[in-house]
Coordinates of C-alpha atoms in Angstrom, one line a residue:
M1328 CA 0.0 0.0 0.0
S1329 CA 1.4 3.4 -1.0
V1330 CA 0.6 6.6 1.0
I1331 CA 0.8 10.0 -0.5
T1332 CA 0.3 13.2 1.5
P1333 CA -0.9 16.4 -0.4
K1334 CA 1.2 19.5 -0.2
K1335 CA -1.8 21.5 0.8
S1336 CA -5.0 20.5 2.7
I1337 CA -7.9 20.2 0.2
P1338 CA -11.1 21.9 1.3
N1339 CA -13.8 19.6 2.4
G1340 CA -16.9 21.2 0.7
V1341 CA -19.0 19.9 -2.1
M1342 CA -19.9 22.5 -4.8
L1343 CA -23.2 22.6 -6.6
N1344 CA -23.2 23.8 -10.2
A1345 CA -26.2 25.3 -11.9
Y1346 CA -27.8 28.2 -13.7
P1347 CA -29.9 30.5 -11.6
D1348 CA -32.9 29.1 -13.4
S1349 CA -31.9 25.5 -13.8
I1350 CA -34.5 24.5 -11.1
G1351 CA -37.9 26.1 -11.5
H1352 CA -37.8 29.7 -12.7
N1353 CA -35.2 31.5 -10.7
L1354 CA -32.5 31.4 -8.0
K1355 CA -35.2 31.4 -5.3
D1356 CA -36.5 28.0 -6.5
I1357 CA -33.0 26.5 -6.3
V1358 CA -32.7 27.9 -2.7
S1359 CA -36.1 26.3 -2.0
M1360 CA -34.6 23.0 -3.2
L1361 CA -31.5 23.4 -1.0
Q1362 CA -33.7 24.0 2.0
L1363 CA -35.3 20.6 1.7
P1364 CA -34.4 18.1 4.4
E1365 CA -33.0 15.7 1.7
F1366 CA -30.4 18.4 0.8
R1367 CA -29.3 19.1 4.3
N1368 CA -25.5 19.3 4.6
T1369 CA -24.9 18.2 1.0
F1370 CA -23.3 21.4 -0.3
S1371 CA -20.8 24.0 1.0
L1372 CA -20.3 25.9 -2.2
F1373 CA -22.4 27.0 -5.1
Y1374 CA -21.0 27.8 -8.6
V1375 CA -23.7 30.0 -10.1
L1376 CA -23.4 30.3 -13.8
P1377 CA -23.2 33.8 -15.3
T1378 CA -26.8 34.4 -16.2
F1379 CA -26.5 35.6 -12.6
F1380 CA -25.4 38.8 -14.4
N1381 CA -26.9 40.6 -17.3
S1382 CA -26.1 38.8 -20.5
D1383 CA -27.5 38.1 -23.9
L1384 CA -26.3 34.8 -25.4
D1385 CA -24.1 31.8 -24.9
R1386 CA -26.2 31.1 -21.8
G1387 CA -24.5 33.8 -19.8
F1388 CA -20.9 33.9 -21.2
S1389 CA -21.6 37.0 -23.3
I1390 CA -21.7 39.6 -20.5
I1391 CA -23.6 42.9 -20.9
N1392 CA -22.7 44.1 -17.4
Y1393 CA -22.0 42.5 -14.0
D1394 CA -25.0 43.9 -12.3
I1395 CA -27.4 41.3 -10.8
N1396 CA -29.9 39.9 -13.3
E1397 CA -33.0 40.8 -11.4
E1398 CA -35.2 38.6 -13.6
L1399 CA -33.4 35.5 -12.0
V1400 CA -31.7 36.7 -8.8
S1401 CA -32.5 38.8 -5.8
K1402 CA -30.4 40.0 -3.0
Q1403 CA -32.6 37.9 -0.7
D1404 CA -31.5 34.7 -2.5
I1405 CA -28.0 35.6 -1.7
E1406 CA -28.8 36.1 1.9
D1407 CA -30.6 32.8 2.0
L1408 CA -27.7 30.9 0.6
K1409 CA -25.5 32.5 3.3
A1410 CA -27.9 31.2 5.9
L1411 CA -27.4 27.7 4.5
N1412 CA -23.6 28.2 4.9
I1413 CA -23.2 28.0 1.2
Q1414 CA -20.4 30.1 -0.3
L1415 CA -20.5 31.4 -3.9
K1416 CA -18.3 31.0 -6.9
F1417 CA -18.8 33.3 -9.9
D1418 CA -17.4 33.8 -13.4
I1419 CA -15.7 36.7 -14.9
V1420 CA -15.2 36.4 -18.7
L1421 CA -11.9 38.1 -19.2
N1422 CA -11.4 37.8 -22.9
H1423 CA -14.7 39.4 -24.1
L1424 CA -17.9 41.4 -23.6
S1425 CA -21.2 41.4 -25.4
V1426 CA -21.8 43.7 -28.3
A1427 CA -24.8 44.9 -26.1
S1428 CA -22.3 46.1 -23.4
P1429 CA -22.3 49.8 -22.7
Q1430 CA -18.7 49.9 -24.0
F1431 CA -19.3 48.4 -27.4
K1432 CA -22.6 50.2 -27.9
D1433 CA -20.6 53.4 -27.3
L1434 CA -18.1 52.3 -30.0
I1435 CA -20.9 51.7 -32.5
A1436 CA -22.6 55.0 -31.7
H1437 CA -19.5 57.2 -31.8
G1438 CA -16.9 55.4 -33.9
E1439 CA -13.6 57.2 -33.9
E1440 CA -14.8 59.7 -31.3
S1441 CA -15.8 56.9 -28.8
K1442 CA -14.0 56.8 -25.5
F1443 CA -13.9 53.0 -25.9
K1444 CA -12.4 53.0 -29.5
D1445 CA -9.3 51.1 -28.0
F1446 CA -11.3 49.0 -25.5
F1447 CA -11.8 46.4 -28.2
I1448 CA -9.4 45.2 -30.9
D1449 CA -9.6 46.6 -34.4
W1450 CA -8.5 43.6 -36.5
N1451 CA -7.0 45.7 -39.3
E1452 CA -5.1 47.9 -37.0
F1453 CA -3.8 45.0 -35.1
W1454 CA -2.4 43.2 -38.2
K1455 CA -1.4 46.4 -40.1
G1456 CA 1.9 45.7 -41.9
N1457 CA 1.7 42.0 -41.2
G1458 CA -0.8 40.8 -43.7
T1459 CA -2.6 41.6 -47.0
A1460 CA -6.0 43.4 -47.4
G1461 CA -8.5 41.5 -49.5
E1462 CA -11.2 42.9 -51.8
D1463 CA -13.4 43.2 -48.7
G1464 CA -10.8 45.4 -47.0
I1465 CA -10.1 42.9 -44.3
I1466 CA -6.5 42.1 -43.7
K1467 CA -5.5 38.4 -43.9
P1468 CA -2.4 37.8 -41.7
N1469 CA 0.7 36.5 -43.4
K1470 CA 0.8 32.8 -43.7
E1471 CA 3.4 32.3 -41.0
Y1472 CA 1.2 34.2 -38.6
L1473 CA -2.1 32.7 -39.7
D1474 CA -0.8 29.1 -39.4
K1475 CA 0.0 29.8 -35.7
L1476 CA -3.4 31.1 -34.7
F1477 CA -5.5 28.8 -32.4
M1478 CA -9.1 29.0 -33.6
R1479 CA -12.4 28.3 -31.9
K1480 CA -14.5 28.4 -35.1
S1481 CA -13.9 28.3 -38.8
G1482 CA -12.8 31.5 -40.7
L1483 CA -11.2 34.6 -39.4
P1484 CA -12.2 35.5 -35.8
I1485 CA -13.9 38.9 -36.7
L1486 CA -17.2 40.7 -36.7
N1487 CA -17.7 43.5 -39.1
I1488 CA -19.4 46.6 -37.6
V1489 CA -20.3 49.9 -39.3
F1490 CA -19.2 53.2 -37.8
P1491 CA -21.4 56.3 -38.0
D1492 CA -19.6 57.6 -41.0
G1493 CA -20.5 54.4 -42.9
Q1494 CA -17.1 52.8 -42.7
E1495 CA -17.2 49.0 -42.1
R1496 CA -14.5 47.9 -39.5
P1497 CA -13.6 44.3 -38.6
Y1498 CA -13.2 43.7 -34.8
W1499 CA -11.6 40.7 -33.2
N1500 CA -14.2 38.1 -32.2
T1501 CA -12.8 34.8 -31.0
F1502 CA -16.1 33.2 -30.1
Y1503 CA -19.7 33.8 -31.2
Q1504 CA -21.0 36.4 -33.7
K1505 CA -24.1 37.0 -35.7
I1506 CA -25.4 39.9 -37.8
T1507 CA -29.1 40.4 -38.6
F1508 CA -30.6 43.0 -40.8
Q1509 CA -34.1 44.6 -40.3
K1510 CA -36.4 45.3 -43.2
I1511 CA -36.5 48.8 -44.5
T1512 CA -39.7 50.9 -45.3
V1513 CA -40.5 53.5 -47.8
S1514 CA -40.1 56.2 -45.2
D1515 CA -36.5 55.1 -44.7
L1516 CA -35.7 56.1 -48.3
H1517 CA -37.2 59.6 -48.1
S1518 CA -33.7 61.1 -47.8
I1519 CA -32.6 59.8 -51.1
T1520 CA -34.1 62.2 -53.6
A1521 CA -32.9 60.2 -56.6
I1522 CA -35.4 57.5 -55.8
A1523 CA -38.9 58.6 -56.9
P1524 CA -41.7 58.0 -54.4
E1525 CA -43.4 55.6 -56.9
E1526 CA -40.1 53.6 -57.2
A1527 CA -39.5 53.3 -53.4
N1528 CA -41.8 50.3 -53.0
A1529 CA -39.9 48.3 -55.5
V1530 CA -36.6 49.1 -53.9
C1531 CA -37.9 48.1 -50.5
E1532 CA -39.2 44.8 -51.9
K1533 CA -35.7 44.0 -53.4
V1534 CA -33.9 44.9 -50.2
N1535 CA -36.4 43.1 -47.9
R1536 CA -36.3 39.9 -50.1
A1537 CA -32.5 40.0 -49.7
V1538 CA -33.0 40.3 -45.9
E1539 CA -35.3 37.3 -45.9
E1540 CA -33.0 35.2 -48.0
N1541 CA -29.8 36.3 -46.3
Q1542 CA -28.3 37.6 -49.6
D1543 CA -25.1 39.6 -49.9
F1544 CA -26.2 43.2 -50.2
Q1545 CA -23.0 44.1 -52.0
T1546 CA -24.2 42.2 -55.1
L1547 CA -27.8 43.5 -54.9
D1548 CA -28.8 45.2 -58.2
L1549 CA -31.3 48.0 -57.3
G1550 CA -31.4 49.4 -60.8
Y1551 CA -29.5 52.6 -59.9
G1552 CA -25.9 53.7 -60.1
N1553 CA -23.2 52.9 -57.5
E1554 CA -23.8 56.2 -55.7
I1555 CA -27.5 55.5 -55.1
N1556 CA -26.8 51.8 -54.2
T1557 CA -24.3 53.1 -51.7
E1558 CA -26.8 55.4 -50.1
V1559 CA -29.4 52.5 -49.8
L1560 CA -26.7 50.3 -48.3
K1561 CA -25.9 52.9 -45.7
I1562 CA -29.6 52.8 -44.7
V1563 CA -29.6 49.0 -44.6
N1564 CA -26.5 48.9 -42.6
S1565 CA -27.9 51.4 -40.1
K1566 CA -30.6 48.9 -39.3
R1567 CA -28.3 46.0 -38.7
E1568 CA -28.2 44.4 -35.3
Y1569 CA -25.3 42.5 -33.8
L1570 CA -24.9 39.6 -31.5
G1571 CA -21.4 38.6 -30.4
Q1572 CA -18.7 38.3 -27.8
M1573 CA -16.2 40.9 -28.6
D1574 CA -12.6 40.4 -27.6
V1575 CA -11.3 43.2 -25.3
N1576 CA -7.9 45.0 -25.7
A1577 CA -5.9 44.3 -22.6
N1578 CA -3.4 47.0 -23.7
S1579 CA -6.1 49.5 -22.9
P1580 CA -5.9 51.1 -19.4
L1581 CA -9.8 51.3 -19.5
V1582 CA -10.0 47.5 -19.6
W1583 CA -8.0 47.2 -16.4
E1584 CA -10.2 49.9 -14.8
F1585 CA -13.1 47.7 -15.9
Y1586 CA -11.6 44.6 -14.3
E1587 CA -11.1 46.5 -11.0
D1588 CA -14.7 47.5 -10.9
V1589 CA -15.9 43.9 -11.8
L1590 CA -14.0 42.1 -9.1
A1591 CA -15.0 44.6 -6.4
K1592 CA -18.7 44.1 -7.5
V1593 CA -18.6 40.3 -7.5
A1594 CA -17.0 40.3 -4.2
S1595 CA -19.8 42.5 -2.8
Y1596 CA -22.2 39.8 -3.8
G1597 CA -20.5 37.4 -1.5
G1598 CA -18.2 35.7 -4.0
Q1599 CA -15.4 33.6 -2.6
I1600 CA -14.0 31.9 -5.8
L1601 CA -13.7 33.6 -9.2
R1602 CA -13.5 31.4 -12.2
L1603 CA -11.6 33.1 -15.0
D1604 CA -13.4 32.1 -18.3
A1605 CA -11.4 32.2 -21.5
F1606 CA -8.5 34.0 -19.8
A1607 CA -5.9 32.1 -22.0
Y1608 CA -7.2 34.0 -25.1
L1609 CA -6.7 37.5 -23.5
H1610 CA -3.1 38.2 -24.4
K1611 CA -2.6 38.7 -28.2
A1612 CA 0.6 39.4 -30.2
I1613 CA 1.9 39.1 -33.8
G1614 CA 3.5 35.8 -34.4
E1615 CA 1.9 34.0 -31.4
S1616 CA -0.9 31.4 -31.2
N1617 CA -2.9 33.9 -29.1
F1618 CA -3.8 31.1 -26.8
F1619 CA -1.8 31.3 -23.6
N1620 CA 0.9 33.4 -25.0
K1621 CA 3.9 33.4 -22.8
P1622 CA 5.0 35.4 -20.8
G1623 CA 2.2 37.7 -21.5
T1624 CA -0.6 35.5 -20.2
W1625 CA 1.3 35.1 -16.9
D1626 CA 1.8 38.9 -16.6
Y1627 CA -2.0 39.4 -17.1
L1628 CA -2.8 36.7 -14.6
A1629 CA -0.6 38.2 -12.0
R1630 CA -2.3 41.5 -12.4
I1631 CA -5.7 40.0 -12.1
N1632 CA -4.6 38.1 -9.0
E1633 CA -3.4 41.4 -7.4
I1634 CA -6.9 42.8 -7.9
A1635 CA -8.5 39.5 -6.6
Q1636 CA -6.4 39.5 -3.4
R1637 CA -7.5 43.0 -2.7
N1638 CA -11.1 41.7 -2.8
N1639 CA -10.5 38.4 -0.9
L1640 CA -11.2 36.3 -4.0
E1641 CA -9.5 33.1 -4.9
L1642 CA -8.9 32.7 -8.7
L1643 CA -9.7 29.6 -10.7
P1644 CA -8.2 30.0 -14.2
E1645 CA -10.1 27.9 -16.8
I1646 CA -7.8 26.2 -19.2
H1647 CA -8.5 23.5 -21.8
A1648 CA -5.3 21.9 -23.2
E1649 CA -3.8 18.5 -24.0
Y1650 CA -2.4 16.7 -20.9
G1651 CA 0.9 16.2 -22.8
L1652 CA 1.3 20.1 -22.9
H1653 CA 1.4 20.1 -19.1
L1654 CA 0.0 23.6 -19.1
H1655 CA -2.2 22.6 -16.2
E1656 CA 0.9 22.0 -14.2
E1657 CA 2.3 25.4 -15.1
V1658 CA -0.8 27.1 -13.9
A1659 CA -0.8 25.1 -10.6
K1660 CA 2.9 25.8 -9.9
E1661 CA 1.9 29.5 -9.8
G1662 CA -0.3 28.7 -6.8
Y1663 CA -3.7 28.6 -8.6
A1664 CA -6.4 26.0 -8.4
I1665 CA -7.1 24.3 -11.7
Y1666 CA -10.1 22.5 -13.1
D1667 CA -9.8 18.8 -13.4
F1668 CA -11.0 18.4 -17.0
F1669 CA -9.4 15.0 -17.2
L1670 CA -11.6 13.2 -14.7
P1671 CA -14.9 13.0 -16.8
G1672 CA -13.4 11.0 -19.6
L1673 CA -11.1 9.0 -17.3
C1674 CA -14.0 7.9 -15.1
I1675 CA -16.1 6.7 -18.1
H1676 CA -13.1 4.9 -19.5
A1677 CA -12.4 3.1 -16.2
I1678 CA -16.1 2.1 -15.8
E1679 CA -16.6 1.0 -19.4
K1680 CA -13.2 -0.7 -19.8
G1681 CA -12.9 -2.1 -16.3
T1682 CA -9.4 -0.7 -15.7
N1683 CA -8.0 1.5 -13.0
K1684 CA -4.7 2.4 -14.7
A1685 CA -5.3 5.7 -16.3
L1686 CA -7.5 6.9 -13.4
L1687 CA -5.0 6.0 -10.7
T1688 CA -2.1 7.5 -12.8
W1689 CA -4.0 10.8 -12.7
A1690 CA -5.0 10.6 -9.0
K1691 CA -1.3 10.1 -8.0
D1692 CA -0.3 12.9 -10.4
I1693 CA -2.6 15.3 -8.6
I1694 CA -1.1 14.5 -5.2
T1695 CA 2.6 14.1 -6.0
K1696 CA 2.6 17.3 -7.9
G1697 CA 0.6 19.2 -5.3
L1698 CA -2.1 20.2 -7.7
K1699 CA -5.1 21.9 -6.2
T1700 CA -8.1 20.9 -8.3
I1701 CA -11.9 21.3 -8.7
N1702 CA -13.2 18.1 -10.4
M1703 CA -16.4 17.3 -12.1
L1704 CA -18.3 14.7 -14.1
G1705 CA -21.0 16.6 -16.0
C1706 CA -21.1 20.4 -16.3
H1707 CA -22.7 23.3 -18.3
D1708 CA -20.3 22.5 -21.2
G1709 CA -19.3 19.2 -22.8
I1710 CA -17.3 16.1 -21.8
P1711 CA -13.7 17.0 -22.5
V1712 CA -11.7 14.7 -24.7
L1713 CA -9.0 16.9 -26.2
D1714 CA -7.6 17.3 -22.7
L1715 CA -6.7 13.6 -22.4
K1716 CA -4.3 13.7 -25.4
G1717 CA -0.6 13.6 -25.6
K1718 CA 1.3 16.4 -27.3
E1719 CA 4.4 17.0 -29.4
V1720 CA 6.5 19.5 -27.3
N1721 CA 9.9 20.8 -28.5
G1722 CA 10.3 17.8 -30.8
S1723 CA 9.5 15.3 -28.0
Y1724 CA 6.1 13.5 -27.7
Q1725 CA 4.6 13.9 -24.3
K1726 CA 2.2 11.0 -23.5
G1727 CA -1.4 11.7 -22.7
L1728 CA -3.5 10.1 -20.0
L1729 CA -5.1 7.9 -22.7
E1730 CA -3.8 6.8 -26.0
D1731 CA -5.4 8.3 -29.1
N1732 CA -7.3 5.0 -30.0
E1733 CA -8.7 4.9 -26.5
I1734 CA -9.9 8.5 -26.8
E1735 CA -11.5 7.6 -30.2
D1736 CA -13.2 4.6 -28.6
L1737 CA -14.5 6.8 -25.7
M1738 CA -15.8 9.4 -28.2
N1739 CA -17.5 6.8 -30.4
L1740 CA -19.1 5.2 -27.3
I1741 CA -20.7 8.5 -26.1
I1742 CA -21.7 9.4 -29.7
E1743 CA -23.3 6.0 -30.1
R1744 CA -25.3 6.8 -26.9
G1745 CA -26.6 10.1 -28.5
G1746 CA -23.8 12.5 -27.8
L1747 CA -22.8 15.4 -30.1
V1748 CA -19.3 16.4 -31.2
K1749 CA -17.7 19.8 -30.8
N1750 CA -14.5 20.4 -32.9
L1751 CA -11.8 23.0 -33.3
Y1752 CA -10.9 24.6 -36.6
G1753 CA -8.1 26.2 -38.4
A1754 CA -8.2 29.6 -40.2
D1755 CA -9.0 27.7 -43.5
G1756 CA -12.1 26.3 -42.0
K1757 CA -10.8 22.7 -41.8
K1758 CA -11.2 20.7 -38.6
I1759 CA -7.9 20.4 -36.7
S1760 CA -9.0 18.6 -33.7
Y1761 CA -12.0 17.2 -31.8
Y1762 CA -12.7 19.2 -28.6
Q1763 CA -15.5 17.7 -26.5
V1764 CA -18.6 15.6 -26.6
N1765 CA -21.9 17.0 -25.6
A1766 CA -24.1 14.6 -23.5
T1767 CA -25.5 14.3 -20.1
Y1768 CA -23.2 12.2 -18.0
F1769 CA -26.0 9.7 -17.3
S1770 CA -26.5 9.1 -21.0
A1771 CA -22.8 8.9 -21.6
L1772 CA -22.8 6.0 -19.1
G1773 CA -25.6 4.3 -21.1
E1774 CA -28.2 5.5 -18.7
S1775 CA -27.2 3.0 -16.1
E1776 CA -28.1 4.1 -12.6
Q1777 CA -25.5 1.8 -11.1
K1778 CA -22.7 3.2 -13.2
L1779 CA -23.8 6.8 -12.4
A1780 CA -23.7 6.0 -8.7
L1781 CA -20.3 4.5 -9.1
A1782 CA -19.0 7.4 -11.1
R1783 CA -20.2 9.8 -8.4
A1784 CA -18.5 7.7 -5.7
I1785 CA -15.2 7.8 -7.6
Q1786 CA -15.5 11.5 -8.2
L1787 CA -16.0 12.1 -4.5
F1788 CA -13.0 10.0 -3.5
M1789 CA -10.8 11.7 -6.0
P1790 CA -8.5 14.6 -4.7
G1791 CA -10.0 18.1 -5.1
I1792 CA -13.2 19.9 -4.6
P1793 CA -16.0 18.0 -6.2
Q1794 CA -18.3 20.2 -8.4
I1795 CA -21.7 18.6 -9.1
W1796 CA -23.9 19.4 -12.1
Y1797 CA -27.5 19.7 -10.9
L1798 CA -28.9 17.5 -13.7
D1799 CA -26.6 14.6 -12.9
I1800 CA -28.1 14.3 -9.4
F1801 CA -31.4 13.6 -10.9
A1802 CA -30.0 11.2 -13.6
G1803 CA -30.9 13.6 -16.5
A1804 CA -30.9 12.0 -20.0
N1805 CA -29.9 13.7 -23.2
D1806 CA -32.3 16.5 -24.2
Y1807 CA -32.8 16.3 -27.9
V1808 CA -35.9 18.5 -27.8
G1809 CA -33.7 21.3 -26.1
V1810 CA -31.1 20.9 -28.8
E1811 CA -33.7 21.2 -31.7
K1812 CA -35.4 24.1 -30.0
A1813 CA -32.0 25.9 -29.7
G1814 CA -31.2 25.5 -33.4
K1815 CA -27.8 25.9 -34.9
D1816 CA -25.0 25.7 -32.4
G1817 CA -27.5 24.5 -29.8
H1818 CA -25.6 21.2 -29.1
K1819 CA -24.9 22.3 -25.5
E1820 CA -28.6 22.3 -24.6
I1821 CA -28.5 18.5 -24.6
N1822 CA -27.3 18.8 -21.0
R1823 CA -29.1 21.9 -19.7
T1824 CA -32.7 20.7 -19.1
T1825 CA -34.6 22.9 -16.7
L1826 CA -36.1 20.9 -13.9
S1827 CA -39.4 22.0 -12.4
L1828 CA -40.0 21.9 -8.6
E1829 CA -42.3 18.9 -9.4
N1830 CA -39.4 17.2 -11.2
I1831 CA -37.4 17.6 -8.0
Q1832 CA -40.1 16.1 -5.8
E1833 CA -40.5 13.1 -8.2
G1834 CA -36.7 12.8 -8.4
L1835 CA -36.5 12.5 -4.6
K1836 CA -38.5 9.3 -4.8
K1837 CA -35.8 7.6 -6.8
E1838 CA -33.0 5.6 -5.2
V1839 CA -30.3 6.8 -7.6
V1840 CA -31.0 10.3 -6.4
L1841 CA -31.2 9.6 -2.7
K1842 CA -28.0 7.5 -2.8
Q1843 CA -26.1 10.3 -4.5
L1844 CA -27.3 12.7 -1.9
D1845 CA -26.0 10.3 0.8
L1846 CA -22.6 10.2 -0.9
L1847 CA -22.5 14.0 -1.2
R1848 CA -23.5 14.4 2.4
L1849 CA -20.6 12.1 3.5
R1850 CA -18.1 14.0 1.3
N1851 CA -19.3 17.4 2.5
T1852 CA -19.2 16.6 6.2
S1853 CA -16.5 13.9 6.8
K1854 CA -13.2 15.3 8.1
A1855 CA -11.4 12.3 6.6
F1856 CA -11.3 14.1 3.2
S1857 CA -9.1 16.8 4.6
G1858 CA -6.4 14.2 5.4
T1859 CA -4.2 11.9 3.2
L1860 CA -5.2 9.6 0.4
E1861 CA -4.0 6.0 0.4
F1862 CA -4.2 3.8 -2.6
G1863 CA -4.9 0.2 -1.4
E1864 CA -3.5 -2.8 -3.3
A1865 CA -6.1 -3.7 -6.0
A1866 CA -6.5 -5.7 -9.2
E1867 CA -6.7 -3.7 -12.4
N1868 CA -10.5 -3.9 -12.3
E1869 CA -10.7 -2.7 -8.7
L1870 CA -10.3 0.6 -6.8
H1871 CA -9.4 0.9 -3.1
L1872 CA -9.2 4.5 -2.1
I1873 CA -8.9 5.4 1.5
W1874 CA -8.9 8.9 3.1
R1875 CA -7.5 9.2 6.6
N1876 CA -7.3 12.2 8.9
G1877 CA -6.3 11.2 12.4
A1878 CA -9.0 8.8 13.6
E1879 CA -11.4 9.8 10.8
L1880 CA -11.6 7.3 7.8
A1881 CA -13.6 7.0 4.6
Q1882 CA -12.8 4.1 2.3
L1883 CA -14.2 3.2 -1.2
N1884 CA -14.0 -0.3 -2.5
A1885 CA -15.2 -0.7 -6.1
N1886 CA -15.3 -3.3 -8.7
L1887 CA -15.0 -1.7 -12.2
T1888 CA -16.2 -4.8 -14.0
T1889 CA -19.5 -5.5 -11.9
H1890 CA -19.8 -1.8 -10.9
E1891 CA -20.5 -2.9 -7.3
F1892 CA -19.0 -0.8 -4.6
S1893 CA -19.1 -0.2 -0.9
I1894 CA -18.0 2.6 1.4
Q1895 CA -16.9 2.4 5.0
Y1896 CA -16.6 5.6 7.1
T1897 CA -16.3 6.7 10.7
D1898 CA -18.9 8.9 12.4
N1899 CA -17.8 10.2 15.8
G1900 CA -15.4 7.3 16.1
E1901 CA -17.9 4.6 15.1
L1902 CA -17.2 2.6 11.9
K1903 CA -20.2 2.5 9.6
N1904 CA -21.0 1.0 6.2
L1905 CA -22.6 2.7 3.3
L1906 CA -22.9 -0.4 1.1
I1907 CA -24.2 0.2 -2.4
Q1908 CA -24.5 -2.9 -4.5
K1909 CA -25.7 -3.8 -8.0
G1910 CA -29.2 -2.4 -8.4
L1911 CA -28.5 0.4 -5.9
S1912 CA -29.9 -1.5 -2.9
Y1913 CA -28.2 -1.5 0.6

C-alpha cells in the first residue's frame, strides 16, 4: 500500500453547479430545493453560472454588465444561501464582452470619437503591416502568422461593424458572432431624392427579399448607379443588429479599470471563488498562437490576481489543453487551483473498460505534484476529450492520459449513446482537432443508474473539490428537444434541461437520487477528506481509495467490472458502512 500526502490541505466542501434558473424559474427556486431536508449538509459551495449577471447569449458567457440579473436573482436569494452556509463562486469572462455592453454600444454609436475605441481590438489595426487586405478590405495575416493562430471556429475571428460615417470595420471576435438585418420601409428612403416615391416600394421589396433570403447586399442590383446603391446600403447597414462576444484589448488602461470594478462588484455579492473564463485568449501578439501566449498571459494573470487578493477572491483559471502540454501543471505551480477536465473522460473509460490504470495515474499525479483541483463529471459544457491527449513539445512527444485510440473509442461510445461532437478549426475552416462531446453524464454511461452511482463515488473520493452538475443528481438524460429548439450551435442544450420543482419532488423518490445525496453528504461533512489519500492494493479492475485524517476514515472499495461498490466511514469514532451494490440496494 502506498501513502501520498498532499502538499496542501484540500477543502472539504462539495460544490453545486447550476444556472440561476436550472431549477424552477429563478434562483429562489434553487434555494427552496436546497432548504429541503434531503439536501441538508450536502453542499458548502455553489458555482452559479453567469446568467446571474446581465447577459444576452451563450447562456451567460456574453456579459452585458456584471449587475445582478434581477429577472433571475434577488439579494434575498444571496442572503438565504449564506444562511445555509453555502459560499459562492462566480465567473468573470476576461477575454470578451457582449456587443450589447455599454462599452461596445458606445463604440458603434460614436466610432472614432468613442471613449472606448481602443477598448476592443480593431482587427486591421492589429495586423497592419503583417498581412494583406483582400477585396473586402479585411487584412488576412501573413501565412506564417495565420498558421500559428489557435481558432475556436472556422474562418477569421472577426465581426464587421459599421461606424457612424458608414465605414465598415472588422473587430476581433474569437467566439460567437451574428449579424441580422431589419427590413426597410418607404419612409427610410425619403432622404434619397434620386429615388422617386413611386419607385421606393420596388426598392424596398428587393432589399427586404434579400434580408429574408440572407443575400449579400453588396451584389444586390437595385437598378440605380453605384452612388444610389451606396446610399441605400448605408440605410440597410444602419438597421443591422449584432450579437457577439467581442474580444477586449488588454493593452487599454480602460480594460483594467473595468476589471477593477468587476472584481469589487462580484466580491460585494459574497463571491469567494472567481472562475476566469477564456483568460488564455486575452493576451494577443503578432506571431503568437494567441492562446496562452507566454509570458504575456502570466503577466496578465498576476495583475488579475493582485486585484483579486484586494477583494479576498481566490482565482480559478479555466484552461483546456492537452495533458501532454502540461499547461495545467504550469498554472498550478503559480499557486492557482485548476479545473480537473481529465476526470470526466477517465471515469467513463475506467467504468466501461474495467481498468483503473489511467484513473490512478491521474490521481497520483494530482497529489505528488501538489495540484489543487476542482473536479467534475458533467457540467454546463461538454465532456472534454482533447484534454486527455498527448502532445508534441519541442520535438518530443509527451504522453497523454489515454492513447489516441482509447480516446476515439471513448468518443465513439458516447456518440453511439446520443452525444454530439464539438471540434476546433483552423483559419482555413478545416477541422484540426476534436474538442468535447456534448451529452449528459447519465446518457454517456448508457443511462445505467449503477454506473452513475459508481462514477459519483469515484469523483467524491478523488483529490480536489467536487463540483456537481445539478442534472446529474437527478440522472438527467440527453435532451434532444432542447437541442432542436436551440437550433444551430445549440448542441450544449443537450445537458441543460430545466427541472421544475415537481421534477425535484419526483426525483427525490428515486433511489439513484437519494443514494447520490447520501454520498454528497458524506463527502461534504467527513473530516477524513481533509487528510491523506491512500491507494490500497487492488487488481486492475478494482479501486481501493482510503482517506484518513487522524481517527477519521472514509474508504471506497469498487469493482470496475461489476460496478458494485461499498463505502466504510467513521462517524464520531464509530465505523459505519454505506454499502451500495448492483441495483442500488443497501
